[in-house]
PDB file of C-alpha atoms in Angstrom:
ATOM      1  CA  MET A   1     163.380 111.944  84.738  1.00 79.00           C
ATOM      2  CA  ASP A   2     164.792 112.373  88.229  1.00 76.00           C
ATOM      3  CA  ALA A   3     161.827 114.544  89.195  1.00 83.00           C
ATOM      4  CA  HIS A   4     158.968 112.659  87.532  1.00 86.00           C
ATOM      5  CA  GLY A   5     160.246 109.195  86.633  1.00 89.00           C
ATOM      6  CA  PRO A   6     161.289 107.816  83.226  1.00 95.00           C
ATOM      7  CA  LEU A   7     157.869 107.899  81.540  1.00 96.00           C
ATOM      8  CA  CYS A   8     156.964 109.443  78.200  1.00 97.00           C
ATOM      9  CA  VAL A   9     153.218 109.536  77.455  1.00 98.00           C
ATOM     10  CA  GLY A  10     152.301 109.199  73.800  1.00 97.00           C
ATOM     11  CA  ILE A  11     149.573 111.449  72.426  1.00 99.00           C
ATOM     12  CA  ASP A  12     148.025 109.599  69.490  1.00 97.00           C
ATOM     13  CA  PRO A  13     144.573 110.929  68.504  1.00 98.00           C
ATOM     14  CA  HIS A  14     143.749 108.122  66.089  1.00 98.00           C
ATOM     15  CA  PRO A  15     140.146 107.688  64.918  1.00 98.00           C
ATOM     16  CA  GLU A  16     139.333 104.765  67.219  1.00 98.00           C
ATOM     17  CA  LEU A  17     140.570 106.589  70.307  1.00 98.00           C
ATOM     18  CA  LEU A  18     138.716 109.774  69.427  1.00 99.00           C
ATOM     19  CA  ALA A  19     135.533 107.725  69.023  1.00 99.00           C
ATOM     20  CA  ALA A  20     136.112 105.963  72.345  1.00 98.00           C
ATOM     21  CA  TRP A  21     136.453 109.358  74.023  1.00 99.00           C
ATOM     22  CA  GLY A  22     133.283 110.634  72.341  1.00 99.00           C
ATOM     23  CA  LEU A  23     135.212 113.192  70.300  1.00 99.00           C
ATOM     24  CA  PRO A  24     134.883 114.061  66.608  1.00 99.00           C
ATOM     25  CA  ASP A  25     137.488 112.763  64.185  1.00 99.00           C
ATOM     26  CA  ASP A  26     138.765 116.189  63.222  1.00 99.00           C
ATOM     27  CA  ALA A  27     141.163 118.845  64.478  1.00 99.00           C
ATOM     28  CA  THR A  28     138.787 119.937  67.238  1.00 99.00           C
ATOM     29  CA  GLY A  29     138.713 116.381  68.561  1.00 99.00           C
ATOM     30  CA  ALA A  30     142.500 116.104  68.407  1.00 99.00           C
ATOM     31  CA  ARG A  31     142.795 119.429  70.243  1.00 99.00           C
ATOM     32  CA  GLU A  32     140.433 118.351  73.016  1.00 99.00           C
ATOM     33  CA  LEU A  33     142.229 115.027  73.451  1.00 99.00           C
ATOM     34  CA  ALA A  34     145.633 116.727  73.579  1.00 99.00           C
ATOM     35  CA  ARG A  35     144.400 119.298  76.086  1.00 99.00           C
ATOM     36  CA  ARG A  36     142.946 116.635  78.376  1.00 99.00           C
ATOM     37  CA  VAL A  37     146.145 114.606  78.271  1.00 99.00           C
ATOM     38  CA  MET A  38     148.231 117.668  79.058  1.00 99.00           C
ATOM     39  CA  ALA A  39     145.868 118.647  81.882  1.00 99.00           C
ATOM     40  CA  ALA A  40     146.381 115.172  83.314  1.00 99.00           C
ATOM     41  CA  VAL A  41     150.133 114.720  82.893  1.00 98.00           C
ATOM     42  CA  GLY A  42     151.632 118.170  82.372  1.00 98.00           C
ATOM     43  CA  GLY A  43     154.281 118.760  85.015  1.00 97.00           C
ATOM     44  CA  ARG A  44     153.828 115.182  86.268  1.00 97.00           C
ATOM     45  CA  VAL A  45     155.740 113.060  83.744  1.00 98.00           C
ATOM     46  CA  ALA A  46     159.104 113.522  82.098  1.00 97.00           C
ATOM     47  CA  ALA A  47     157.796 113.898  78.548  1.00 98.00           C
ATOM     48  CA  VAL A  48     154.941 113.620  76.111  1.00 99.00           C
ATOM     49  CA  LYS A  49     155.290 112.284  72.576  1.00 98.00           C
ATOM     50  CA  PRO A  50     152.751 113.446  70.004  1.00 99.00           C
ATOM     51  CA  GLN A  51     152.594 111.201  66.941  1.00 98.00           C
ATOM     52  CA  VAL A  52     152.745 113.845  64.240  1.00 99.00           C
ATOM     53  CA  ALA A  53     150.837 111.872  61.589  1.00 99.00           C
ATOM     54  CA  PHE A  54     147.647 111.819  63.655  1.00 99.00           C
ATOM     55  CA  PHE A  55     147.655 115.621  63.640  1.00 99.00           C
ATOM     56  CA  GLU A  56     148.823 116.103  60.043  1.00 99.00           C
ATOM     57  CA  ARG A  57     145.887 114.045  58.772  1.00 98.00           C
ATOM     58  CA  HIS A  58     143.679 117.028  59.656  1.00 99.00           C
ATOM     59  CA  GLY A  59     145.690 119.455  57.532  1.00 99.00           C
ATOM     60  CA  SER A  60     146.723 122.907  58.672  1.00 99.00           C
ATOM     61  CA  ALA A  61     144.203 122.844  61.533  1.00 99.00           C
ATOM     62  CA  GLY A  62     145.838 119.693  62.882  1.00 99.00           C
ATOM     63  CA  VAL A  63     149.320 121.184  62.605  1.00 99.00           C
ATOM     64  CA  ALA A  64     148.039 124.188  64.554  1.00 99.00           C
ATOM     65  CA  VAL A  65     147.034 121.781  67.332  1.00 99.00           C
ATOM     66  CA  LEU A  66     150.610 120.466  67.357  1.00 98.00           C
ATOM     67  CA  GLU A  67     151.866 124.022  67.782  1.00 98.00           C
ATOM     68  CA  GLU A  68     149.499 124.499  70.722  1.00 99.00           C
ATOM     69  CA  LEU A  69     150.727 121.244  72.233  1.00 98.00           C
ATOM     70  CA  VAL A  70     154.335 122.441  72.115  1.00 98.00           C
ATOM     71  CA  THR A  71     153.275 125.577  73.978  1.00 98.00           C
ATOM     72  CA  LEU A  72     151.336 123.589  76.581  1.00 98.00           C
ATOM     73  CA  GLY A  73     154.356 121.393  77.195  1.00 98.00           C
ATOM     74  CA  ARG A  74     156.633 124.386  77.607  1.00 96.00           C
ATOM     75  CA  GLU A  75     154.231 126.051  80.039  1.00 98.00           C
ATOM     76  CA  ALA A  76     153.946 122.862  82.112  1.00 98.00           C
ATOM     77  CA  GLY A  77     157.673 122.184  82.140  1.00 96.00           C
ATOM     78  CA  THR A  78     157.083 118.884  80.351  1.00 98.00           C
ATOM     79  CA  LEU A  79     159.340 117.829  77.508  1.00 97.00           C
ATOM     80  CA  VAL A  80     157.833 117.361  74.064  1.00 98.00           C
ATOM     81  CA  VAL A  81     159.322 114.623  71.894  1.00 99.00           C
ATOM     82  CA  MET A  82     158.009 115.173  68.377  1.00 99.00           C
ATOM     83  CA  ASP A  83     157.474 111.710  66.897  1.00 99.00           C
ATOM     84  CA  ALA A  84     157.825 112.565  63.218  1.00 99.00           C
ATOM     85  CA  LYS A  85     160.526 110.075  62.123  1.00 99.00           C
ATOM     86  CA  ARG A  86     161.925 112.549  59.620  1.00 99.00           C
ATOM     87  CA  GLY A  87     164.724 111.526  57.304  1.00 98.00           C
ATOM     88  CA  ASP A  88     166.035 112.981  54.056  1.00 98.00           C
ATOM     89  CA  ILE A  89     169.169 114.439  52.528  1.00 96.00           C
ATOM     90  CA  GLY A  90     170.818 117.819  52.135  1.00 94.00           C
ATOM     91  CA  SER A  91     168.638 120.890  52.112  1.00 97.00           C
ATOM     92  CA  THR A  92     165.486 118.870  52.793  1.00 98.00           C
ATOM     93  CA  MET A  93     166.900 117.447  56.020  1.00 99.00           C
ATOM     94  CA  ALA A  94     168.068 120.941  56.924  1.00 99.00           C
ATOM     95  CA  ALA A  95     164.513 122.184  56.424  1.00 99.00           C
ATOM     96  CA  TYR A  96     163.181 119.484  58.757  1.00 99.00           C
ATOM     97  CA  ALA A  97     165.792 120.543  61.311  1.00 99.00           C
ATOM     98  CA  ASP A  98     164.679 124.162  60.976  1.00 98.00           C
ATOM     99  CA  ALA A  99     161.053 123.151  61.469  1.00 98.00           C
ATOM    100  CA  TYR A 100     161.499 121.041  64.594  1.00 99.00           C
ATOM    101  CA  LEU A 101     164.797 121.987  66.229  1.00 98.00           C
ATOM    102  CA  ARG A 102     165.504 125.684  65.690  1.00 98.00           C
ATOM    103  CA  ASP A 103     164.722 128.324  68.306  1.00 97.00           C
ATOM    104  CA  GLY A 104     161.598 130.273  67.443  1.00 97.00           C
ATOM    105  CA  ALA A 105     160.101 127.689  65.080  1.00 98.00           C
ATOM    106  CA  PRO A 106     156.396 127.116  65.851  1.00 97.00           C
ATOM    107  CA  LEU A 107     156.938 123.343  66.013  1.00 98.00           C
ATOM    108  CA  ALA A 108     160.284 123.425  67.831  1.00 98.00           C
ATOM    109  CA  ALA A 109     160.157 120.634  70.395  1.00 98.00           C
ATOM    110  CA  ASP A 110     162.687 119.317  72.897  1.00 98.00           C
ATOM    111  CA  ALA A 111     163.529 116.310  70.742  1.00 98.00           C
ATOM    112  CA  LEU A 112     162.682 114.796  67.376  1.00 99.00           C
ATOM    113  CA  THR A 113     162.582 111.205  66.159  1.00 99.00           C
ATOM    114  CA  VAL A 114     164.550 110.748  62.934  1.00 99.00           C
ATOM    115  CA  SER A 115     165.209 107.962  60.434  1.00 99.00           C
ATOM    116  CA  PRO A 116     168.814 107.084  59.471  1.00 98.00           C
ATOM    117  CA  PHE A 117     167.944 104.788  56.589  1.00 98.00           C
ATOM    118  CA  LEU A 118     169.173 107.191  53.914  1.00 98.00           C
ATOM    119  CA  GLY A 119     172.556 106.818  55.600  1.00 97.00           C
ATOM    120  CA  PHE A 120     173.433 108.020  59.079  1.00 98.00           C
ATOM    121  CA  GLY A 121     175.407 110.925  57.634  1.00 98.00           C
ATOM    122  CA  SER A 122     172.219 112.305  56.078  1.00 98.00           C
ATOM    123  CA  LEU A 123     171.161 113.307  59.598  1.00 99.00           C
ATOM    124  CA  ALA A 124     174.013 115.828  59.912  1.00 98.00           C
ATOM    125  CA  PRO A 125     171.793 118.950  59.641  1.00 98.00           C
ATOM    126  CA  ALA A 126     169.551 117.649  62.437  1.00 99.00           C
ATOM    127  CA  VAL A 127     172.531 116.706  64.604  1.00 98.00           C
ATOM    128  CA  GLU A 128     174.020 120.158  64.144  1.00 98.00           C
ATOM    129  CA  ALA A 129     170.722 121.881  64.956  1.00 98.00           C
ATOM    130  CA  ALA A 130     170.133 119.748  68.043  1.00 97.00           C
ATOM    131  CA  GLN A 131     173.602 120.385  69.412  1.00 95.00           C
ATOM    132  CA  ALA A 132     173.416 124.105  68.661  1.00 96.00           C
ATOM    133  CA  THR A 133     170.096 124.605  70.446  1.00 97.00           C
ATOM    134  CA  GLY A 134     170.342 122.147  73.340  1.00 95.00           C
ATOM    135  CA  ARG A 135     167.749 119.829  71.855  1.00 97.00           C
ATOM    136  CA  GLY A 136     168.021 116.161  71.005  1.00 98.00           C
ATOM    137  CA  LEU A 137     167.375 113.415  68.507  1.00 99.00           C
ATOM    138  CA  PHE A 138     166.082 109.896  68.845  1.00 99.00           C
ATOM    139  CA  VAL A 139     167.409 107.892  65.903  1.00 99.00           C
ATOM    140  CA  LEU A 140     165.510 104.772  64.832  1.00 99.00           C
ATOM    141  CA  ALA A 141     167.725 101.774  65.576  1.00 99.00           C
ATOM    142  CA  LEU A 142     165.770  98.709  66.749  1.00 98.00           C
ATOM    143  CA  THR A 143     162.049  99.199  66.323  1.00 96.00           C
ATOM    144  CA  SER A 144     159.228  97.031  67.634  1.00 91.00           C
ATOM    145  CA  ASN A 145     157.352  96.506  64.370  1.00 93.00           C
ATOM    146  CA  PRO A 146     157.645  93.010  62.855  1.00 94.00           C
ATOM    147  CA  GLU A 147     159.037  94.372  59.580  1.00 97.00           C
ATOM    148  CA  GLY A 148     161.966  96.115  61.274  1.00 97.00           C
ATOM    149  CA  PRO A 149     164.402  93.178  61.463  1.00 97.00           C
ATOM    150  CA  ASP A 150     164.457  92.832  57.659  1.00 97.00           C
ATOM    151  CA  VAL A 151     166.614  95.965  57.557  1.00 98.00           C
ATOM    152  CA  GLN A 152     167.816  96.544  61.104  1.00 98.00           C
ATOM    153  CA  HIS A 153     169.183  93.030  61.705  1.00 98.00           C
ATOM    154  CA  ALA A 154     170.838  92.837  58.286  1.00 98.00           C
ATOM    155  CA  ARG A 155     174.626  92.534  58.249  1.00 97.00           C
ATOM    156  CA  ARG A 156     176.918  94.878  56.385  1.00 96.00           C
ATOM    157  CA  ALA A 157     179.977  93.706  54.486  1.00 96.00           C
ATOM    158  CA  ASP A 158     182.103  94.281  57.594  1.00 95.00           C
ATOM    159  CA  GLY A 159     179.842  91.985  59.635  1.00 96.00           C
ATOM    160  CA  ALA A 160     178.209  94.711  61.718  1.00 96.00           C
ATOM    161  CA  SER A 161     174.425  94.802  61.850  1.00 98.00           C
ATOM    162  CA  VAL A 162     172.642  97.863  60.502  1.00 98.00           C
ATOM    163  CA  ALA A 163     171.246  98.567  63.979  1.00 99.00           C
ATOM    164  CA  GLY A 164     174.690  98.119  65.495  1.00 98.00           C
ATOM    165  CA  SER A 165     176.232 100.564  63.040  1.00 98.00           C
ATOM    166  CA  ILE A 166     173.544 103.127  63.892  1.00 99.00           C
ATOM    167  CA  ALA A 167     174.244 102.726  67.601  1.00 98.00           C
ATOM    168  CA  ALA A 168     177.989 103.024  67.015  1.00 98.00           C
ATOM    169  CA  ALA A 169     177.566 106.192  64.937  1.00 98.00           C
ATOM    170  CA  ALA A 170     175.423 107.770  67.656  1.00 98.00           C
ATOM    171  CA  GLY A 171     178.022 106.782  70.230  1.00 97.00           C
ATOM    172  CA  ARG A 172     180.814 108.456  68.266  1.00 97.00           C
ATOM    173  CA  LEU A 173     178.863 111.707  68.018  1.00 98.00           C
ATOM    174  CA  ASN A 174     178.066 111.702  71.723  1.00 97.00           C
ATOM    175  CA  ALA A 175     181.657 110.884  72.669  1.00 96.00           C
ATOM    176  CA  ALA A 176     182.908 113.815  70.601  1.00 95.00           C
ATOM    177  CA  GLU A 177     180.278 116.135  72.043  1.00 94.00           C
ATOM    178  CA  LEU A 178     180.796 115.161  75.656  1.00 93.00           C
ATOM    179  CA  GLY A 179     184.545 114.850  75.383  1.00 88.00           C
ATOM    180  CA  GLY A 180     184.795 118.294  73.876  1.00 54.00           C
ATOM    181  CA  LEU A 181     182.427 119.796  76.431  1.00 46.00           C
ATOM    182  CA  GLY A 182     180.399 121.194  73.589  1.00 45.00           C
ATOM    183  CA  PRO A 183     176.689 122.023  73.838  1.00 44.00           C
ATOM    184  CA  VAL A 184     174.830 119.069  75.287  1.00 43.00           C
ATOM    185  CA  GLY A 185     171.322 118.549  73.989  1.00 44.00           C
ATOM    186  CA  LEU A 186     168.436 116.979  75.838  1.00 43.00           C
ATOM    187  CA  GLY A 187     169.406 118.867  78.977  1.00 40.00           C
ATOM    188  CA  SER A 188     165.719 118.559  78.642  1.00 38.00           C
ATOM    189  CA  ILE A 189     165.519 114.830  79.167  1.00 42.00           C
ATOM    190  CA  GLY A 190     164.312 115.346  82.684  1.00 38.00           C
ATOM    191  CA  LEU A 191     167.568 116.240  84.367  1.00 34.00           C
ATOM    192  CA  GLY A 192     166.936 119.922  84.715  1.00 33.00           C
ATOM    193  CA  PRO A 193     169.102 122.942  83.973  1.00 30.00           C
ATOM    194  CA  VAL A 194     172.354 121.216  84.952  1.00 31.00           C
ATOM    195  CA  GLY A 195     172.352 119.609  81.503  1.00 38.00           C
ATOM    196  CA  LEU A 196     173.557 116.106  80.775  1.00 38.00           C
ATOM    197  CA  GLU A 197     177.305 116.383  81.278  1.00 40.00           C
ATOM    198  CA  SER A 198     176.907 115.177  84.855  1.00 47.00           C
ATOM    199  CA  VAL A 199     175.330 111.901  83.736  1.00 52.00           C
ATOM    200  CA  GLY A 200     177.282 111.471  80.530  1.00 71.00           C
ATOM    201  CA  LEU A 201     174.454 111.588  77.977  1.00 91.00           C
ATOM    202  CA  GLY A 202     174.726 113.458  74.710  1.00 96.00           C
ATOM    203  CA  SER A 203     172.313 114.874  72.160  1.00 96.00           C
ATOM    204  CA  VAL A 204     171.912 111.794  69.961  1.00 98.00           C
ATOM    205  CA  GLY A 205     169.680 109.110  71.416  1.00 98.00           C
ATOM    206  CA  LEU A 206     168.192 105.974  69.926  1.00 99.00           C
ATOM    207  CA  VAL A 207     164.751 104.462  69.523  1.00 99.00           C
ATOM    208  CA  VAL A 208     164.961 100.899  70.823  1.00 98.00           C
ATOM    209  CA  GLY A 209     161.672  99.060  71.191  1.00 95.00           C
ATOM    210  CA  ALA A 210     160.961  97.575  74.593  1.00 93.00           C
ATOM    211  CA  THR A 211     159.545  94.472  72.890  1.00 92.00           C
ATOM    212  CA  THR A 212     162.630  93.646  70.801  1.00 93.00           C
ATOM    213  CA  GLY A 213     163.601  90.750  73.074  1.00 92.00           C
ATOM    214  CA  ASP A 214     167.188  89.564  72.836  1.00 94.00           C
ATOM    215  CA  ALA A 215     168.010  91.511  69.663  1.00 96.00           C
ATOM    216  CA  VAL A 216     170.398  93.914  71.423  1.00 97.00           C
ATOM    217  CA  ALA A 217     172.432  91.049  72.856  1.00 95.00           C
ATOM    218  CA  ARG A 218     172.193  88.874  69.750  1.00 96.00           C
ATOM    219  CA  LEU A 219     173.415  91.690  67.497  1.00 97.00           C
ATOM    220  CA  GLY A 220     176.222  92.594  69.894  1.00 95.00           C
ATOM    221  CA  ILE A 221     175.052  96.173  70.496  1.00 97.00           C
ATOM    222  CA  ASP A 222     176.520  98.029  73.481  1.00 96.00           C
ATOM    223  CA  LEU A 223     173.801 100.496  74.489  1.00 97.00           C
ATOM    224  CA  GLU A 224     175.882 101.869  77.358  1.00 96.00           C
ATOM    225  CA  ALA A 225     178.510 102.971  74.848  1.00 96.00           C
ATOM    226  CA  VAL A 226     175.940 105.120  73.037  1.00 97.00           C
ATOM    227  CA  ARG A 227     175.977 107.592  75.943  1.00 96.00           C
ATOM    228  CA  GLY A 228     172.658 108.981  74.779  1.00 97.00           C
ATOM    229  CA  PRO A 229     169.035 108.677  75.918  1.00 97.00           C
ATOM    230  CA  LEU A 230     167.088 105.614  74.810  1.00 98.00           C
ATOM    231  CA  LEU A 231     163.438 106.031  73.845  1.00 98.00           C
ATOM    232  CA  ALA A 232     161.645 102.739  74.459  1.00 96.00           C
ATOM    233  CA  PRO A 233     158.202 102.415  72.833  1.00 94.00           C
ATOM    234  CA  GLY A 234     156.084  99.381  73.599  1.00 86.00           C
ATOM    235  CA  VAL A 235     155.624  99.718  77.347  1.00 82.00           C
ATOM    236  CA  GLY A 236     152.266  98.793  78.845  1.00 68.00           C
ATOM    237  CA  ALA A 237     149.501  97.824  76.432  1.00 60.00           C
ATOM    238  CA  GLN A 238     152.000  96.673  73.795  1.00 64.00           C
ATOM    239  CA  GLY A 239     153.330  94.059  76.177  1.00 66.00           C
ATOM    240  CA  ALA A 240     156.585  95.283  77.709  1.00 71.00           C
ATOM    241  CA  GLY A 241     156.918  95.393  81.489  1.00 77.00           C
ATOM    242  CA  ALA A 242     159.750  95.260  83.994  1.00 76.00           C
ATOM    243  CA  THR A 243     161.066  91.909  82.775  1.00 82.00           C
ATOM    244  CA  GLU A 244     161.222  93.011  79.156  1.00 88.00           C
ATOM    245  CA  LEU A 245     162.813  96.383  79.977  1.00 89.00           C
ATOM    246  CA  THR A 246     165.529  94.713  82.014  1.00 86.00           C
ATOM    247  CA  ALA A 247     166.164  92.096  79.334  1.00 88.00           C
ATOM    248  CA  VAL A 248     166.452  94.623  76.515  1.00 93.00           C
ATOM    249  CA  PHE A 249     168.367  97.427  78.210  1.00 95.00           C
ATOM    250  CA  GLY A 250     170.354  95.784  80.997  1.00 92.00           C
ATOM    251  CA  ARG A 251     172.973  98.114  82.418  1.00 93.00           C
ATOM    252  CA  ALA A 252     171.876 100.924  80.071  1.00 96.00           C
ATOM    253  CA  ARG A 253     168.439 101.093  81.692  1.00 94.00           C
ATOM    254  CA  ARG A 254     169.067 104.385  83.517  1.00 93.00           C
ATOM    255  CA  ALA A 255     169.206 106.103  80.129  1.00 96.00           C
ATOM    256  CA  VAL A 256     165.767 104.770  79.135  1.00 96.00           C
ATOM    257  CA  LEU A 257     162.700 106.931  78.610  1.00 97.00           C
ATOM    258  CA  ALA A 258     159.840 104.419  78.580  1.00 95.00           C
ATOM    259  CA  ALA A 259     157.053 105.370  76.177  1.00 95.00           C
ATOM    260  CA  SER A 260     153.446 104.362  76.770  1.00 94.00           C
ATOM    261  CA  SER A 261     150.496 105.522  74.696  1.00 93.00           C
ATOM    262  CA  ARG A 262     147.576 103.101  74.790  1.00 92.00           C
ATOM    263  CA  GLY A 263     148.353 102.019  78.349  1.00 91.00           C
ATOM    264  CA  VAL A 264     147.621 105.551  79.551  1.00 96.00           C
ATOM    265  CA  LEU A 265     145.178 106.897  76.961  1.00 98.00           C
ATOM    266  CA  ALA A 266     142.816 103.942  77.378  1.00 97.00           C
ATOM    267  CA  ALA A 267     141.957 105.370  80.804  1.00 98.00           C
ATOM    268  CA  GLY A 268     140.454 108.520  79.237  1.00 98.00           C
ATOM    269  CA  PRO A 269     138.640 110.709  78.667  1.00 98.00           C
ATOM    270  CA  ASP A 270     138.377 111.679  82.348  1.00 99.00           C
ATOM    271  CA  VAL A 271     141.384 113.775  83.395  1.00 99.00           C
ATOM    272  CA  ALA A 272     141.574 112.242  86.867  1.00 99.00           C
ATOM    273  CA  ASP A 273     141.561 108.725  85.416  1.00 99.00           C
ATOM    274  CA  LEU A 274     144.271 109.653  82.925  1.00 99.00           C
ATOM    275  CA  ARG A 275     146.358 111.149  85.711  1.00 98.00           C
ATOM    276  CA  ALA A 276     146.016 107.993  87.800  1.00 98.00           C
ATOM    277  CA  ALA A 277     146.958 105.768  84.843  1.00 97.00           C
ATOM    278  CA  ALA A 278     150.026 107.882  84.119  1.00 96.00           C
ATOM    279  CA  ALA A 279     151.065 107.767  87.776  1.00 96.00           C
ATOM    280  CA  ARG A 280     150.813 103.972  87.756  1.00 94.00           C
ATOM    281  CA  ALA A 281     152.804 103.723  84.545  1.00 93.00           C
ATOM    282  CA  ALA A 282     155.468 106.100  85.861  1.00 94.00           C
ATOM    283  CA  GLY A 283     155.767 104.084  89.058  1.00 93.00           C
ATOM    284  CA  GLU A 284     156.146 100.842  87.140  1.00 90.00           C
ATOM    285  CA  ALA A 285     158.758 102.348  84.829  1.00 92.00           C
ATOM    286  CA  THR A 286     160.702 103.744  87.763  1.00 93.00           C
ATOM    287  CA  ALA A 287     160.675 100.386  89.546  1.00 91.00           C
ATOM    288  CA  ALA A 288     161.945  98.638  86.417  1.00 89.00           C
ATOM    289  CA  LEU A 289     164.599 101.139  85.400  1.00 91.00           C
ATOM    290  CA  ARG A 290     166.022 102.554  88.629  1.00 81.00           C
TER     291      ARG A 290
END
C-alpha cells in the first residue's frame, strides 16, 4: 500500500459486464476480462480481488481462469485477495484452507475472505494456515448489504454485538501473534518484504463496508484494537468516498484497503482507460486514508 496506494480492484466478470465489454458469457470471456484488468493494474495497485463465484459459474474452465489470475498477480507483484467468503467446520474448513492458503495450491492467494457465522472458532484451520504461510484472512464483520444488520448488529447475552465480538476475536488473535513475534501474515498487504511487525498489523483482518455509516461507532467497535488490515468494499460506484471512509474508519483508516470494482471496471474494456480509472481511484483512496 505504501508503494501503490490503498486500492484493491475487484475483478467481477458478471454477465452484464461481459456484455458491456463485448465478451462472451463463458470462461473465455472471463479470462479476457481478467487479463485486460491485470494488464491495466498489475504492478500499479496494491491488490486485486476476484469474486470467485463469477468464475465458478463456468465450471472447471472458470476455476482454471482463477488459477491463471493468481499466477498473473504473482508475476506482477500484485496481491490477490480471493473473495470466496468460505466458512465451515472441522475438516471442511481445513480443506478450504488447503485450497486457498497453503503453499503450492493452484488457488493459493495472498488472502482469503471468510465467514465467521458458524462461530469464530470454526475459522481456526484457516487462521493456522494463514499464519503458517504468511498469508491473511479478511473476516466478514460489518458488510454493506442491507440484510447484514439483522445478524451483525444483533446483541449477544453479554450485550456485545455480533460484529463487535468478531472484531474482538480478531484483535485477540493479532495481539497474540504480534506479541509473540510469530509469523505475520499479509506481509503481502502492500508493505513489502519487511512484513507487518513494523506497522503492528497481524494476519486476521476484517471486512467492513465503506457504506456502513455510523455502525462502527454505534456498536462500540474499536477498529484500531483489531491490529489487522481492513478490507472496505463499497468505494466508488457503490457510493463511498472520502467522507464516508473517514466516518467509518476514523483513526483506523491507515489499515484500510479500499475495494472498488464497478468504479474501475466500468471504464473498460480499453486497457488504457482501465489504467486511468484505477489511477484516479487509487489517488482518491490515498487522499482519504493517508
